[in-house]
Short mmCIF file of C-alpha atoms and ligand atoms in Angstrom, two decimals:
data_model
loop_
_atom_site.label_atom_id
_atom_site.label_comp_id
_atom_site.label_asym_id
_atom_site.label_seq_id
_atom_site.Cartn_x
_atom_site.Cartn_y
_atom_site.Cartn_z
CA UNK A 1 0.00 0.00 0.00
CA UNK A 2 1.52 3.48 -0.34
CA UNK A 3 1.67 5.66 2.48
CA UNK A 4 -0.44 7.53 3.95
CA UNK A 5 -1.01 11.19 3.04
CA UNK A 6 -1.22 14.41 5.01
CA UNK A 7 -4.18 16.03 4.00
CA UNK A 8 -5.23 19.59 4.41
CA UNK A 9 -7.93 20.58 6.64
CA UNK A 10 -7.84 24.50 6.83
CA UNK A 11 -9.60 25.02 3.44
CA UNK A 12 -10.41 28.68 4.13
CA UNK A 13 -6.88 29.47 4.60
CA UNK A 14 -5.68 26.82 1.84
CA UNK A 15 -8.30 28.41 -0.66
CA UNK A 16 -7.56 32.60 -0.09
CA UNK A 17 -3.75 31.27 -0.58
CA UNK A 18 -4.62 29.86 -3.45
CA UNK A 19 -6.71 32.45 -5.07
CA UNK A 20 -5.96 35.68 -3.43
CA UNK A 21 -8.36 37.47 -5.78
CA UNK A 22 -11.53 35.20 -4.98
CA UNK A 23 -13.72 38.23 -4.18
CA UNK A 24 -13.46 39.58 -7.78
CA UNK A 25 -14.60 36.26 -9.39
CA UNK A 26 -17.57 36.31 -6.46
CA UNK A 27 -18.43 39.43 -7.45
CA UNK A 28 -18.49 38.63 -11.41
CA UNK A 29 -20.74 35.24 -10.65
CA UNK A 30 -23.22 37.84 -9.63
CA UNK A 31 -25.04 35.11 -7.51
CA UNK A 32 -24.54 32.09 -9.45
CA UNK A 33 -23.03 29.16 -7.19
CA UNK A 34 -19.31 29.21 -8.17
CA UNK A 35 -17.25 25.54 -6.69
CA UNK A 36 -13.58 24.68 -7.42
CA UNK A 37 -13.40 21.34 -9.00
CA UNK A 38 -11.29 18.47 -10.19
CA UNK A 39 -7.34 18.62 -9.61
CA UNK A 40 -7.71 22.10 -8.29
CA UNK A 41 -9.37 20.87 -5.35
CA UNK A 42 -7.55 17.82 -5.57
CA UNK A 43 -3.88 19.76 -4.93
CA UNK A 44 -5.43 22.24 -2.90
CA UNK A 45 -5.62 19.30 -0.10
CA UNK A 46 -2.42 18.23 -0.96
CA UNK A 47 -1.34 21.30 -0.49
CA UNK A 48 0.33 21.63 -4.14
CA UNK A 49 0.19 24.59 -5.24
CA UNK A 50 -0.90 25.31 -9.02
CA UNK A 51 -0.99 28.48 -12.02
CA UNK A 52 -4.37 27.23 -13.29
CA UNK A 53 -7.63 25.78 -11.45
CA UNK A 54 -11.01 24.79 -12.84
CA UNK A 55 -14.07 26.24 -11.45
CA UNK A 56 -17.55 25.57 -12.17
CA UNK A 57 -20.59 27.69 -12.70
CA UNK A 58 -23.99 26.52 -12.34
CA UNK A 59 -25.05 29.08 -14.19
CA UNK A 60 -23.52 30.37 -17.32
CA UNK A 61 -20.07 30.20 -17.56
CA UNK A 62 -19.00 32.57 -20.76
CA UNK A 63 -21.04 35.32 -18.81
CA UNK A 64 -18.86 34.88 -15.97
CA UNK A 65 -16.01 34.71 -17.91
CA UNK A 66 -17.15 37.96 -19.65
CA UNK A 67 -17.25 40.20 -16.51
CA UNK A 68 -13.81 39.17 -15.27
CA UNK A 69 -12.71 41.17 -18.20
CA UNK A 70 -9.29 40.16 -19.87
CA UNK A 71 -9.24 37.41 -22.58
CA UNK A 72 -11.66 35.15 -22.02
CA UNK A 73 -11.46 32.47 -24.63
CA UNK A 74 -15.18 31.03 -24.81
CA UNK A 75 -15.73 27.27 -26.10
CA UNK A 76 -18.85 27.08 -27.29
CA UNK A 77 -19.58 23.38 -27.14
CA UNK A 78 -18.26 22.51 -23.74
CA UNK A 79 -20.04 25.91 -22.27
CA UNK A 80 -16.51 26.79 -20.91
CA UNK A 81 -14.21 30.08 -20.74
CA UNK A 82 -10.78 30.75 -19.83
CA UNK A 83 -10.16 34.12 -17.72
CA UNK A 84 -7.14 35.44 -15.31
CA UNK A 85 -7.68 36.06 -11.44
CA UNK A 86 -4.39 37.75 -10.89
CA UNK A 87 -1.40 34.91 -11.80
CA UNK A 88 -4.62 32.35 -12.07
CA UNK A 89 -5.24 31.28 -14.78
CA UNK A 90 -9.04 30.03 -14.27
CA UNK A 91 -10.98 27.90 -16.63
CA UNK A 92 -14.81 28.52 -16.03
CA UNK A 93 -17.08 25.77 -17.19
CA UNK A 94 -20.65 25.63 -16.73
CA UNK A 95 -21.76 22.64 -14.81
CA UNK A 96 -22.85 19.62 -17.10
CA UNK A 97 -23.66 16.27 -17.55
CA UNK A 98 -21.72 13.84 -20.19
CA UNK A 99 -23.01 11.31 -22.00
CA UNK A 100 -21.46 8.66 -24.55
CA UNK A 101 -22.58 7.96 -27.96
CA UNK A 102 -19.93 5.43 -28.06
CA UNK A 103 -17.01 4.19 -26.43
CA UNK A 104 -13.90 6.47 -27.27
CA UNK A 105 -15.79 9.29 -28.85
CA UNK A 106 -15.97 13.04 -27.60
CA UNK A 107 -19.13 12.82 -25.04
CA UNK A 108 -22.39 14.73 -25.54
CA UNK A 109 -22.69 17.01 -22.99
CA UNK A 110 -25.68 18.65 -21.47
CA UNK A 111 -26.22 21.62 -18.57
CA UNK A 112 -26.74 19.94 -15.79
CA UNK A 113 -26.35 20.27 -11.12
CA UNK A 114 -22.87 20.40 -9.84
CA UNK A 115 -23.24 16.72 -8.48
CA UNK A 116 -23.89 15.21 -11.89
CA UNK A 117 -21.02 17.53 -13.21
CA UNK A 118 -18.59 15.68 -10.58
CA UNK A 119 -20.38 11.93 -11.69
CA UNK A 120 -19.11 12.38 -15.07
CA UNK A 121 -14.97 12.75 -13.89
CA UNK A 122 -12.15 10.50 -13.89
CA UNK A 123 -11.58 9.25 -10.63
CA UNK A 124 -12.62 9.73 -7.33
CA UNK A 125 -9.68 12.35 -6.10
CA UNK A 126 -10.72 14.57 -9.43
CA UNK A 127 -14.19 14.49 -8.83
CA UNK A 128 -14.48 16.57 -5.47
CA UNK A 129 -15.78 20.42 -5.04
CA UNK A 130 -15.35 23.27 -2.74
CA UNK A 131 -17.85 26.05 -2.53
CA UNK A 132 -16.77 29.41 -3.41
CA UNK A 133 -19.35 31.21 -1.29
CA UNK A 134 -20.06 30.74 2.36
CA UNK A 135 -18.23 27.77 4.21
CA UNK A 136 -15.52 25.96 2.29
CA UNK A 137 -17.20 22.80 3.13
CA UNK A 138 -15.44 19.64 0.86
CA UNK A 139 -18.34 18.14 -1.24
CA UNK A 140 -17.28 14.42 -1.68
CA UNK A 141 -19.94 12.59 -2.74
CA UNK A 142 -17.17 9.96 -4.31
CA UNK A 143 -15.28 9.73 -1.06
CA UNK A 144 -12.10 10.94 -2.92
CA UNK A 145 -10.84 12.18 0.25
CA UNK A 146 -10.15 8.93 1.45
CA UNK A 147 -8.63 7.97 -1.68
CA UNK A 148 -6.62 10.72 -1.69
CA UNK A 149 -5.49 10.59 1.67
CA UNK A 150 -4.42 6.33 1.06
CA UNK A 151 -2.99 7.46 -2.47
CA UNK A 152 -5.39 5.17 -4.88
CA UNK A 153 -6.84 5.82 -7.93
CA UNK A 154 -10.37 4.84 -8.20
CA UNK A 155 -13.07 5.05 -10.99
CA UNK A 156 -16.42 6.40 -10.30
CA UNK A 157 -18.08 3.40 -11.98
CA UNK A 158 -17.36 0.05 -13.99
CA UNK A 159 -17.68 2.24 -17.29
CA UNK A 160 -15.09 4.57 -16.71
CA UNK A 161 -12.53 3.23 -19.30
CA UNK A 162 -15.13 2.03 -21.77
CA UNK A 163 -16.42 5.47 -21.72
CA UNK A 164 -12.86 7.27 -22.09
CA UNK A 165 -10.05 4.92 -22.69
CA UNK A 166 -7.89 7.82 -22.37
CA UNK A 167 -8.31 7.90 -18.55
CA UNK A 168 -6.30 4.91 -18.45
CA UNK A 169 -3.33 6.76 -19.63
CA UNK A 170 -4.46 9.78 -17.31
CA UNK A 171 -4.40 6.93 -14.10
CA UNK A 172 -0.57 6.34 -15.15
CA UNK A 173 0.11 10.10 -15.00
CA UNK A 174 -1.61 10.81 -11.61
CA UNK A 175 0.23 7.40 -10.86
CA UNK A 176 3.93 8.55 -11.72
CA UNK A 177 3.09 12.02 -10.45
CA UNK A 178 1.62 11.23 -6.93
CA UNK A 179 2.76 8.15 -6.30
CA UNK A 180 -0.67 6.80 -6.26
CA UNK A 181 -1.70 3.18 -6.88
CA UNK A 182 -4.78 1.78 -8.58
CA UNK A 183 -7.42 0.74 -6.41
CA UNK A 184 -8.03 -3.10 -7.07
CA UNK A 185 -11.41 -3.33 -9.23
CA UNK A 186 -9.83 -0.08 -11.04
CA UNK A 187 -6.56 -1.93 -11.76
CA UNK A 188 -8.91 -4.87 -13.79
CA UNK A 189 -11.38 -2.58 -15.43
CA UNK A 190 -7.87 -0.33 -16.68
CA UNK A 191 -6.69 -3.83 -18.31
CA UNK A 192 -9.67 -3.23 -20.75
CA UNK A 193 -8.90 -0.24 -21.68
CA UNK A 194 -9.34 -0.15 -25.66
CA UNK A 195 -6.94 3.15 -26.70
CA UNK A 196 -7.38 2.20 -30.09
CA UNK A 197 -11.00 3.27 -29.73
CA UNK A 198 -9.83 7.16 -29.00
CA UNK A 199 -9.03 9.14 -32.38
CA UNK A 200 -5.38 9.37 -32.69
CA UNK A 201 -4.84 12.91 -32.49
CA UNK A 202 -5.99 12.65 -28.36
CA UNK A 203 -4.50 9.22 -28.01
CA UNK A 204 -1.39 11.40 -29.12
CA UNK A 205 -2.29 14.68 -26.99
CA UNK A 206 -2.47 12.19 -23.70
CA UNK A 207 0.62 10.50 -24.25
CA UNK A 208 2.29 13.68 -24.56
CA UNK A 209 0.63 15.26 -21.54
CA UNK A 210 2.18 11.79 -19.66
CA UNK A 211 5.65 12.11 -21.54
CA UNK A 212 5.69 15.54 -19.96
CA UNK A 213 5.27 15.18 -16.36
CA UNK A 214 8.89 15.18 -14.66
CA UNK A 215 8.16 11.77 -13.52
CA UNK A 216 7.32 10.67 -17.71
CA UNK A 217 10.26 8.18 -17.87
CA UNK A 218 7.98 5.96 -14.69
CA UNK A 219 4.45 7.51 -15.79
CA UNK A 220 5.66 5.23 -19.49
CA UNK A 221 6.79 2.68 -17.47
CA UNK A 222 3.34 1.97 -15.76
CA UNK A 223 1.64 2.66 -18.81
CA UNK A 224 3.78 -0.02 -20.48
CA UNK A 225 3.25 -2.57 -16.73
CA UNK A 226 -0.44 -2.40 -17.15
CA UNK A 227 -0.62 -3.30 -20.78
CA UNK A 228 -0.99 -0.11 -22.47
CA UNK A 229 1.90 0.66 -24.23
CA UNK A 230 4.76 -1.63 -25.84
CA UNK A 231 7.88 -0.01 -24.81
CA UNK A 232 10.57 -0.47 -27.63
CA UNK A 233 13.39 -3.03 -26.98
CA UNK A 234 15.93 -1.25 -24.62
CA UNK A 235 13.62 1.98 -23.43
CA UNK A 236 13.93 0.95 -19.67
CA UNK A 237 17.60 2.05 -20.29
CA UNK A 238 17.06 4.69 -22.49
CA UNK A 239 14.13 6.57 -20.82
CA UNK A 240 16.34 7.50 -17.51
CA UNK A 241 19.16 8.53 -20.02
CA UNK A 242 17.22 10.42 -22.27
CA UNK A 243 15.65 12.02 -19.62
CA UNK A 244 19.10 13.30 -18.07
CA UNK A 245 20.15 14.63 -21.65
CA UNK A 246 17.76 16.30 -22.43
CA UNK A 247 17.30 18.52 -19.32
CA UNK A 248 20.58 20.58 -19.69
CA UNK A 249 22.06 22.25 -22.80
CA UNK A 250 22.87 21.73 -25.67
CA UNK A 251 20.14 18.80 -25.73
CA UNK A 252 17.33 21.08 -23.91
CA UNK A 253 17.64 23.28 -27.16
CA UNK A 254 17.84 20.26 -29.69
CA UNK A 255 14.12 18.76 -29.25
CA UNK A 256 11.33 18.99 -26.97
CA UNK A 257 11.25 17.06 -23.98
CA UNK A 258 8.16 15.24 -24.25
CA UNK A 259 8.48 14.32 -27.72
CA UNK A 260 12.40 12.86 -27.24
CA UNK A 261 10.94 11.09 -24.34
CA UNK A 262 7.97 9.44 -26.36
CA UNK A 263 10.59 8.51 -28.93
CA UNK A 264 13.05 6.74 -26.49
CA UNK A 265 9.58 5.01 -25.26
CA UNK A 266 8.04 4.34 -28.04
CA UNK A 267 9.93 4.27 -31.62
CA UNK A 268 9.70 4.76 -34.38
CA UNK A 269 13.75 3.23 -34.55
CA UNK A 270 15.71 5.19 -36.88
CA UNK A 271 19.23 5.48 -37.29
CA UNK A 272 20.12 6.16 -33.32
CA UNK A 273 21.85 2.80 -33.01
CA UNK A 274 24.08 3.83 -36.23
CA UNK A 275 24.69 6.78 -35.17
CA UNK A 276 25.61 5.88 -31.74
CA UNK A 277 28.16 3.48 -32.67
CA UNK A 278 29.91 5.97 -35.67
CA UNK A 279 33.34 6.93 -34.37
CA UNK A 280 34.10 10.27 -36.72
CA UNK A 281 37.69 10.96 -37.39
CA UNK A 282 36.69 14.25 -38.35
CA UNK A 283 33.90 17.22 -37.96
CA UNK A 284 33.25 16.73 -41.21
CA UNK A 285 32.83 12.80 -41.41
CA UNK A 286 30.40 13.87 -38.46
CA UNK A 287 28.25 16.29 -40.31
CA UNK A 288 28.39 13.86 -42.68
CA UNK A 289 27.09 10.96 -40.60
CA UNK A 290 24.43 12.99 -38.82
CA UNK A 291 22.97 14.90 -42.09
CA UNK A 292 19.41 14.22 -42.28
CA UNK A 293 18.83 12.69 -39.04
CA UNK A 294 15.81 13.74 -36.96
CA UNK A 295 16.43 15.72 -33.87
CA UNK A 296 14.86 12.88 -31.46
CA UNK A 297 17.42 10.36 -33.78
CA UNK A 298 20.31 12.62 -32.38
CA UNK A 299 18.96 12.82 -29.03
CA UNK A 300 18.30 9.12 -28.79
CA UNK A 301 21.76 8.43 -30.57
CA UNK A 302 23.41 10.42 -27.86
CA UNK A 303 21.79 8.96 -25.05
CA UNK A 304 22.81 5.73 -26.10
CA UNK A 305 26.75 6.91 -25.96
CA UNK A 306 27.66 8.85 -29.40
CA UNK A 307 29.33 11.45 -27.46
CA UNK A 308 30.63 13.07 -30.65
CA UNK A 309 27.26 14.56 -30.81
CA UNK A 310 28.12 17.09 -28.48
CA UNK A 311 30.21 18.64 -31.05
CA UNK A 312 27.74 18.08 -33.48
CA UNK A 313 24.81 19.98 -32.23
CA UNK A 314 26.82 22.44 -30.64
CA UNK A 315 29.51 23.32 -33.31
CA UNK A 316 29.78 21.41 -36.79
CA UNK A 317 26.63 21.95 -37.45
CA UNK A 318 26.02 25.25 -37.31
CA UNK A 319 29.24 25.68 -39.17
CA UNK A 320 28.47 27.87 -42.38
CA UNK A 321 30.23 29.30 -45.19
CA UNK A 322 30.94 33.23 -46.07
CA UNK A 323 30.66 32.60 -49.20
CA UNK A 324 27.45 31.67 -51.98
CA UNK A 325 26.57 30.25 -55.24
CA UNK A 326 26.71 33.40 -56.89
CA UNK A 327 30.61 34.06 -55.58
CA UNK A 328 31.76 31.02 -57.64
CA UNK A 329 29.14 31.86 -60.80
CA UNK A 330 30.92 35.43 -60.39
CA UNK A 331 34.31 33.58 -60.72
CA UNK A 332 33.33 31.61 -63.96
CA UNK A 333 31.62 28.17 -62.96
CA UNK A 334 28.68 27.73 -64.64
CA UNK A 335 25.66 27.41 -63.20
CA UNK A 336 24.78 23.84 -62.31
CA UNK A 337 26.44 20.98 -59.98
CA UNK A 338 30.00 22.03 -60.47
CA UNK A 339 28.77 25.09 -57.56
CA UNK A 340 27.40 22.63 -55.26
CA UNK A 341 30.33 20.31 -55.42
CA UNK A 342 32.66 23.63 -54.44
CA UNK A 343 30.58 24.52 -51.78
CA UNK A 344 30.74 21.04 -50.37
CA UNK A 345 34.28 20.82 -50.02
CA UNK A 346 35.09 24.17 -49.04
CA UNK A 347 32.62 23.71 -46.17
CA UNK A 348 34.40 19.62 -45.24
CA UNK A 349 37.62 21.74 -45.47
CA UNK A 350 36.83 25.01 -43.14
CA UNK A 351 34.93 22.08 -40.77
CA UNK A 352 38.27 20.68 -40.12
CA UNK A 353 40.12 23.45 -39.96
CA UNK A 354 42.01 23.54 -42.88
CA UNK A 355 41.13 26.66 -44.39
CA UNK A 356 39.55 30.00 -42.81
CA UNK A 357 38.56 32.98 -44.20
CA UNK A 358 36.81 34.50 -46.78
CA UNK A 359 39.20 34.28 -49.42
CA UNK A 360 40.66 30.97 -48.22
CA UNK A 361 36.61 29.59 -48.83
CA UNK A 362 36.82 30.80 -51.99
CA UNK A 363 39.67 29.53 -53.41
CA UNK A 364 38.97 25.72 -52.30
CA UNK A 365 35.46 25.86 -53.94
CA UNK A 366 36.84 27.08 -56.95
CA UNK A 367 39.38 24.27 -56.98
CA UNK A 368 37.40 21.80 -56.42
CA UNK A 369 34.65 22.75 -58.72
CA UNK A 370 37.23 23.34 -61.40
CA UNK A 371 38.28 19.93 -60.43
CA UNK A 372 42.09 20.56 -59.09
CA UNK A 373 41.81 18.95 -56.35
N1 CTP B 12 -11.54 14.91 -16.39
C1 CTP B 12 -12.13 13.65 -16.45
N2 CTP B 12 -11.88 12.80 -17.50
C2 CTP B 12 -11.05 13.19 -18.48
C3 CTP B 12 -10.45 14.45 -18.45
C4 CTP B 12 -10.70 15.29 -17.38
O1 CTP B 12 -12.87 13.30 -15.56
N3 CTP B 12 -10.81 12.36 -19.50
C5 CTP B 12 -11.84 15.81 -15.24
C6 CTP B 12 -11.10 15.47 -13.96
O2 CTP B 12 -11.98 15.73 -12.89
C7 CTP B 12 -9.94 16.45 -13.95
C8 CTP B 12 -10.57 17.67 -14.60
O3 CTP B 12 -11.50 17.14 -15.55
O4 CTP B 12 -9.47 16.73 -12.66
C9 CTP B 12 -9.61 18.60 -15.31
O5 CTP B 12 -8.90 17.91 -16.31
P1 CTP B 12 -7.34 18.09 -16.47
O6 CTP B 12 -6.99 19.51 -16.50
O7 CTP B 12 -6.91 17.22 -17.59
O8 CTP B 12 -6.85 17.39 -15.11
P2 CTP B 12 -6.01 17.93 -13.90
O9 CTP B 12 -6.17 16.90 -12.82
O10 CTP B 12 -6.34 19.33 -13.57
O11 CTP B 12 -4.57 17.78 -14.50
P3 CTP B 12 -3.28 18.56 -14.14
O12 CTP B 12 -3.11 18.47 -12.65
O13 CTP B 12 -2.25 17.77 -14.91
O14 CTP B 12 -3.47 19.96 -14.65
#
């Protein structure tokens, strides 16, 4: 079991900490019952603190949304709005019910009471509220407090993961970022979880959100335990190291996190083993080597020991000439592949040092096009 949890109990204090500006968004509700919901509430009695909390209106939430002023973004379909409460960033939603046309798809949603907006949620610790007006009294009809408070991860009902197959990969996020575990009956119903039901773009969107998380390399991992995900062969090794590249320069400015980390999970294999292996003499056997390849290929490639590709991504490759085309046209070569072929070896030559300079560029590419060489 994991261990036990210190939970919050001073909401008042825990909430006007969290959203020092609450009497604004009481006074734009204008009377309509405001609650915070979800993993606002959920990190609130944690005490985590957060930039961005959802709060719902039963009422309408654009309207809401409208008097706060700034740039509230309004959706129409989901009834939601984004608007800023100081550094909080607040999505508004009005309170609804969802319903399934079929396993996987977006759900139909409907206005509905706060209670049937928490029935429709993920798992028990999302799917508390707090009211914004009068006592901060915890509205738990799911018992997520418990849940919370003993770390598990529990559906709402047997459906859960029929409904939205993506909440399995949600479980392994909350999982890797909380240390949480899945309840029991929630651990078999996630084993049925169909991801190939969910469109691809938000099969994609939720395994980047996972990817993300500074625990991603474990959040994977569980995915991968529980059936999920096939991890590619070697990513248990490759995960940890990718992870520790990619943090720091030059890697942080080579490719995104999440993405390299999906990659080192996932595949597709390119040429990271070759790559890896390649033992360059020279910067420009390196360039060479490494032309073409994908950033996550370099990432992965140096992860997996091709420390030449420091160099690489910090200095060969950026290496450029002075010179163009149009200087060795200028000089007599003809339009056509004769130019390229200059340019090429002046740049293999000023790459390893050979040459430098403006005039030094120029003379190699002419040799070489005029084929002295
Ligand atoms: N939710 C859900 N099922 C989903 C997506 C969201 O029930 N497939 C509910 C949960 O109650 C969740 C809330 O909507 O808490 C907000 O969603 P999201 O922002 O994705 O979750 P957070 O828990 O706020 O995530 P994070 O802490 O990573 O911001």
């Amino acid at each position: 079991m994991p261990r036990q949890r210190r939970i919050e109990t001073d909401l008042g204090a825990a909430l006007s900490a969290a959203l020092p500006d609450l009497d604004r968004l009481r006074e734009a509700a204008d009377g309509a019952a405001l609650y915070l919901v979800g993993g606002a509430v959920r990190d609130l009695l944690l005490g985590r603190p957060r930039g961005d909390v959802d709060v719902v209106v039963e009422g309408d939430a654009a309207v809401v949304a409208r008097r706060l002023g700034g740039d509230a973004i309004e959706h129409e379909r989901f009834s939601t709005a984004k608007a800023a409460l100081g550094e909080v960033e607040i999505d508004l939603a009005s309170a609804r019910a969802e319903s399934y046309p079929e396993p996987g798809a977006l759900p139909e949603v409907r206005p509905a009471g706060l209670l049937e907006d928490l029935a429709r949620r993920d798992f028990t610790v999302n799917a508390m509220a707090l009211p914004l007006q009068g006592e901060p009294q915890l509205i738990d009809p799911h018992s997520g407090r418990p849940d919370l408070q003993a770390g598990l991860l529990r559906v709402l009902h047997e459906r859960s993961f029929v409904d939205d197959p993506t909440r399995a990969l949600r479980a392994a996020r909350y999982a890797a970022r909380f240390g949480f575990e899945l309840e029991r009956r929630t651990a078999e119903l996630l084993r049925e979880a169909d991801l190939a039901k969910v469109s691809a773009d938000r099969r994609a969107a939720e395994l980047l959100r996972l990817a993300s998380e500074p625990e991603g390399a474990r959040g994977l991992g569980l995915a991968a335990e529980w059936g999920l995900l096939h991890l590619r062969h070697g990513a248990d090794k490759l995960l940890p190291a990718v992870d520790a590249l990619i943090r720091q320069p030059p890697w942080s400015e080579v490719a995104a996190r999440p993405r390299a980390m999906l990659v080192a999970a996932l595949g597709p294999v390119g040429r990271e083993a070759e790559l890896a292996a390649a033992r360059p003499q020279r910067p420009s056997e390196g360039v060479e080597l490494a032309r073409g390849a994908r950033s996550a290929e370099l990432v992965l490639a140096r992860a997996m020991g091709g420390e030449w590709l420091d160099d690489y991504v910090r200095e060969w490759r950026g290496v450029t000439l002075e010179i163009d085309g149009s200087d060795l046209i200028a000089a007599g070569i003809p339009e056509g592949p004769k130019v390229g072929q200059g340019l090429q070896e002046a740049l293999k030559r000023k790459l390893d040092a050979e040459i430098e300079g403006r005039d030094a560029e120029l003379e190699a590419a002419l040799a070489a096009a005029r084929g002295e060489e």
